[in-house]
Short mmCIF file of C-alpha atoms in Angstrom, two decimals:
data_model
loop_
_atom_site.label_atom_id
_atom_site.label_comp_id
_atom_site.label_asym_id
_atom_site.label_seq_id
_atom_site.Cartn_x
_atom_site.Cartn_y
_atom_site.Cartn_z
CA SER B 296 172.18 -64.04 -84.24
CA GLY B 297 171.15 -66.80 -81.90
CA GLU B 298 168.84 -67.72 -79.07
CA SER B 299 168.95 -66.15 -75.64
CA GLY B 300 172.00 -67.38 -73.76
CA ALA B 301 173.71 -68.73 -76.90
CA GLY B 302 176.87 -66.69 -76.22
CA LYS B 303 176.66 -63.92 -78.81
CA THR B 304 178.19 -61.27 -76.54
CA VAL B 305 181.02 -63.52 -75.35
CA ASN B 306 181.80 -64.53 -78.93
CA ALA B 307 181.91 -60.87 -79.99
CA LYS B 308 184.56 -60.27 -77.30
CA PHE B 309 186.61 -63.24 -78.57
CA ALA B 310 186.32 -61.98 -82.16
CA MET B 311 187.53 -58.50 -81.13
CA ARG B 312 190.56 -59.99 -79.34
CA PHE B 313 191.28 -62.21 -82.34
CA PHE B 314 191.20 -59.28 -84.77
CA ALA B 315 193.48 -57.29 -82.49
CA SER B 316 196.02 -60.12 -82.28
CA VAL B 317 195.92 -60.78 -86.04
CA GLY B 318 196.60 -57.08 -86.55
CA GLY B 319 199.84 -57.47 -84.65
CA ALA B 320 198.77 -56.09 -81.28
CA ASP B 321 200.31 -58.12 -78.50
CA ALA B 322 198.27 -56.30 -75.90
CA GLU B 323 194.79 -54.83 -76.09
CA THR B 324 194.74 -51.68 -78.19
CA GLN B 325 193.15 -48.48 -76.88
CA ILE B 326 190.30 -48.90 -79.38
CA GLU B 327 189.73 -52.49 -78.30
CA LYS B 328 189.77 -51.42 -74.64
CA LYS B 329 187.12 -48.80 -75.35
CA VAL B 330 184.93 -51.16 -77.37
CA LEU B 331 185.21 -53.82 -74.67
CA ALA B 332 184.61 -51.20 -71.96
CA SER B 333 181.34 -50.26 -73.64
CA ASN B 334 180.04 -53.77 -73.06
CA PRO B 335 179.46 -53.51 -69.27
CA ILE B 336 177.54 -50.27 -69.83
CA LEU B 337 175.42 -51.74 -72.62
CA GLU B 338 174.73 -54.87 -70.57
CA ALA B 339 173.84 -52.88 -67.44
CA VAL B 340 171.43 -50.61 -69.31
CA GLY B 341 170.10 -53.18 -71.79
CA ASN B 342 170.14 -56.58 -70.06
CA ALA B 343 167.74 -58.02 -67.52
CA LYS B 344 166.88 -61.29 -65.82
CA THR B 345 164.12 -63.19 -67.60
CA VAL B 346 162.66 -66.57 -66.78
CA ARG B 347 164.97 -68.10 -69.42
CA ASN B 348 168.25 -66.23 -68.85
CA ASP B 349 169.76 -64.26 -65.97
CA ASN B 350 171.54 -61.86 -68.35
CA SER B 351 169.21 -61.58 -71.32
CA SER B 352 169.86 -58.79 -73.82
CA ARG B 353 166.67 -56.80 -74.24
CA PHE B 354 168.08 -54.96 -77.27
CA GLY B 355 170.02 -55.61 -80.43
CA LYS B 356 173.63 -54.59 -80.91
CA TYR B 357 175.64 -54.26 -84.10
CA ILE B 358 179.41 -53.73 -83.81
CA GLU B 359 181.30 -52.56 -86.87
CA ILE B 360 185.09 -52.82 -86.50
CA VAL B 361 187.16 -50.43 -88.64
CA PHE B 362 190.61 -51.55 -89.81
CA ASP B 363 193.54 -49.64 -91.29
CA ALA B 364 194.05 -51.27 -94.70
CA ALA B 365 197.81 -50.68 -94.65
CA THR B 366 198.60 -51.92 -91.14
CA HIS B 367 195.65 -54.29 -90.67
CA THR B 368 195.12 -52.88 -87.17
CA ILE B 369 191.89 -51.86 -85.51
CA VAL B 370 191.52 -48.09 -85.74
CA GLY B 371 187.93 -47.64 -84.68
CA ALA B 372 184.54 -49.13 -84.07
CA HIS B 373 180.90 -48.15 -84.31
CA ILE B 374 178.30 -49.68 -82.04
CA ARG B 375 174.66 -49.38 -82.96
CA THR B 376 171.88 -50.46 -80.64
CA TYR B 377 168.23 -50.93 -81.50
CA LEU B 378 164.90 -52.29 -80.28
CA LEU B 379 165.32 -51.70 -76.54
CA GLU B 380 162.43 -53.32 -74.67
CA LYS B 381 161.13 -50.08 -73.11
CA SER B 382 158.09 -51.65 -71.44
CA ARG B 383 160.38 -53.56 -69.05
CA VAL B 384 161.17 -50.30 -67.21
CA VAL B 385 157.61 -50.09 -65.85
CA SER B 386 156.52 -53.74 -65.86
CA GLN B 387 158.18 -57.10 -65.26
CA SER B 388 156.70 -60.58 -65.03
CA SER B 389 156.99 -62.81 -62.00
CA GLU B 390 160.58 -63.97 -61.30
CA GLU B 391 162.03 -61.41 -63.73
CA ARG B 392 164.07 -58.29 -63.03
CA ASN B 393 164.20 -54.85 -64.50
CA TYR B 394 167.39 -53.69 -66.21
CA HIS B 395 170.52 -54.55 -64.21
CA VAL B 396 171.61 -50.91 -63.93
CA LEU B 397 168.75 -50.08 -61.54
CA TYR B 398 169.81 -52.81 -59.10
CA GLN B 399 173.45 -51.81 -59.52
CA LEU B 400 172.62 -48.25 -58.52
CA CYS B 401 170.70 -49.35 -55.41
CA ALA B 402 173.49 -51.72 -54.36
CA GLY B 403 176.57 -49.77 -55.40
CA ALA B 404 175.93 -46.12 -54.58
CA ASP B 405 178.13 -44.90 -51.74
CA ALA B 406 176.52 -43.30 -48.66
CA GLU B 407 176.82 -39.74 -50.03
CA GLN B 408 175.30 -40.63 -53.40
CA ALA B 409 172.57 -42.75 -51.81
CA GLU B 410 171.61 -39.86 -49.53
CA ARG B 411 171.74 -37.26 -52.33
CA LEU B 412 169.56 -39.43 -54.60
CA SER B 413 167.32 -40.73 -51.75
CA LEU B 414 168.21 -44.32 -52.58
CA SER B 415 167.66 -47.48 -50.59
CA SER B 416 167.54 -51.16 -51.50
CA TRP B 417 165.73 -52.43 -54.59
CA GLU B 418 162.83 -53.71 -52.46
CA HIS B 419 161.73 -50.10 -51.85
CA PHE B 420 161.06 -49.27 -55.50
CA GLU B 421 158.02 -50.39 -57.49
CA TYR B 422 159.98 -50.70 -60.71
CA THR B 423 162.53 -53.11 -59.20
CA LYS B 424 160.33 -55.22 -56.92
CA GLN B 425 157.54 -56.20 -59.33
CA GLY B 426 159.10 -59.50 -60.37
CA GLY B 427 159.29 -60.54 -56.73
CA ASN B 428 162.96 -61.47 -56.80
CA GLY B 429 165.57 -58.79 -57.43
CA VAL B 430 168.50 -61.07 -56.68
CA ILE B 431 170.44 -63.17 -59.18
CA VAL B 432 172.41 -65.96 -57.53
CA GLY B 433 176.13 -65.38 -58.05
CA VAL B 434 175.73 -61.75 -59.20
CA ASP B 435 177.04 -58.89 -57.09
CA ASP B 436 175.16 -55.77 -58.16
CA ALA B 437 177.51 -53.51 -56.16
CA ALA B 438 180.45 -54.94 -58.13
CA GLY B 439 178.42 -54.41 -61.31
CA TYR B 440 177.98 -50.75 -60.36
CA ALA B 441 181.76 -50.43 -59.90
CA GLU B 442 182.39 -52.13 -63.25
CA THR B 443 179.86 -49.90 -65.04
CA THR B 444 181.41 -46.79 -63.46
CA LYS B 445 184.94 -47.92 -64.38
CA ALA B 446 183.81 -48.57 -67.96
CA MET B 447 182.45 -45.03 -68.15
CA GLN B 448 185.84 -43.72 -67.01
CA VAL B 449 187.68 -45.79 -69.64
CA LEU B 450 185.39 -44.29 -72.29
CA GLY B 451 186.21 -40.80 -71.05
CA ILE B 452 182.75 -40.01 -69.68
CA SER B 453 183.18 -37.12 -67.24
CA SER B 454 182.32 -37.44 -63.55
CA ASP B 455 179.64 -34.78 -64.04
CA LEU B 456 177.97 -36.71 -66.87
CA GLN B 457 178.19 -39.93 -64.84
CA SER B 458 176.50 -38.17 -61.94
CA GLN B 459 173.73 -36.98 -64.25
CA PHE B 460 173.30 -40.52 -65.61
CA TRP B 461 172.84 -41.98 -62.12
CA SER B 462 170.54 -39.08 -61.14
CA VAL B 463 168.23 -39.76 -64.08
CA LEU B 464 168.07 -43.45 -63.18
CA ALA B 465 167.27 -42.57 -59.54
CA ALA B 466 164.51 -40.26 -60.80
CA VAL B 467 163.04 -43.15 -62.80
CA LEU B 468 163.02 -45.30 -59.66
CA HIS B 469 161.27 -42.57 -57.67
CA LEU B 470 158.71 -41.92 -60.44
CA GLY B 471 157.72 -45.56 -60.21
CA ASN B 472 156.68 -45.01 -56.59
CA ILE B 473 154.22 -42.25 -57.49
CA ALA B 474 150.57 -43.29 -57.56
CA ILE B 475 147.79 -41.12 -58.99
CA VAL B 476 144.52 -41.90 -57.21
CA ALA B 477 141.05 -40.59 -58.09
CA ARG B 478 139.42 -38.62 -55.24
CA SER B 479 135.93 -39.77 -56.21
CA ARG B 480 134.11 -41.55 -59.02
CA ARG B 481 132.27 -38.42 -60.13
CA SER B 482 135.23 -36.09 -60.29
CA ASP B 483 138.24 -35.52 -62.43
CA ASP B 484 140.11 -34.70 -59.23
CA ALA B 485 143.06 -36.86 -58.39
CA ARG B 486 145.74 -36.92 -55.78
CA ILE B 487 149.31 -38.03 -56.00
CA THR B 488 150.63 -40.37 -53.33
#
């Protein structure tokens, strides 16, 4: 535990590497690679810019590392997440951003994917422009998209499932642009714009 920006995620990576080296692995093990590869995905989906921290975790994460008692090597890991700040998807304060993954999708989708999902820059979506500043100095969201996609590949997530993941996120962006407006004060009629 620790305050925002205290380095919990970075320290977890160092601990994983330490346990792997103590277990006799000179290079990263496959399990370690997969656990470490999950981090960019978890950060993309669960981290956002707040007024205090450009990469603030908006969820909790518990990593349990499983060792072989005989060989003292890492043989598995379980990652549990909890308490995702769901309200951030639809509302952000001034100078804050939504979850990084939404900006990554807008910046990193290739021309075919952008056309298929009707994507454009983050400024065109209500859910990504509310905070007034969708840019983090020194962060390349297109590179983040590539890193998130590569991490999915390392974890063995199929291209089809990846496509579905990005499609759902695009749908969320488009839903944010829908407005339901009453036709009159005396009627239950409404129109969608």
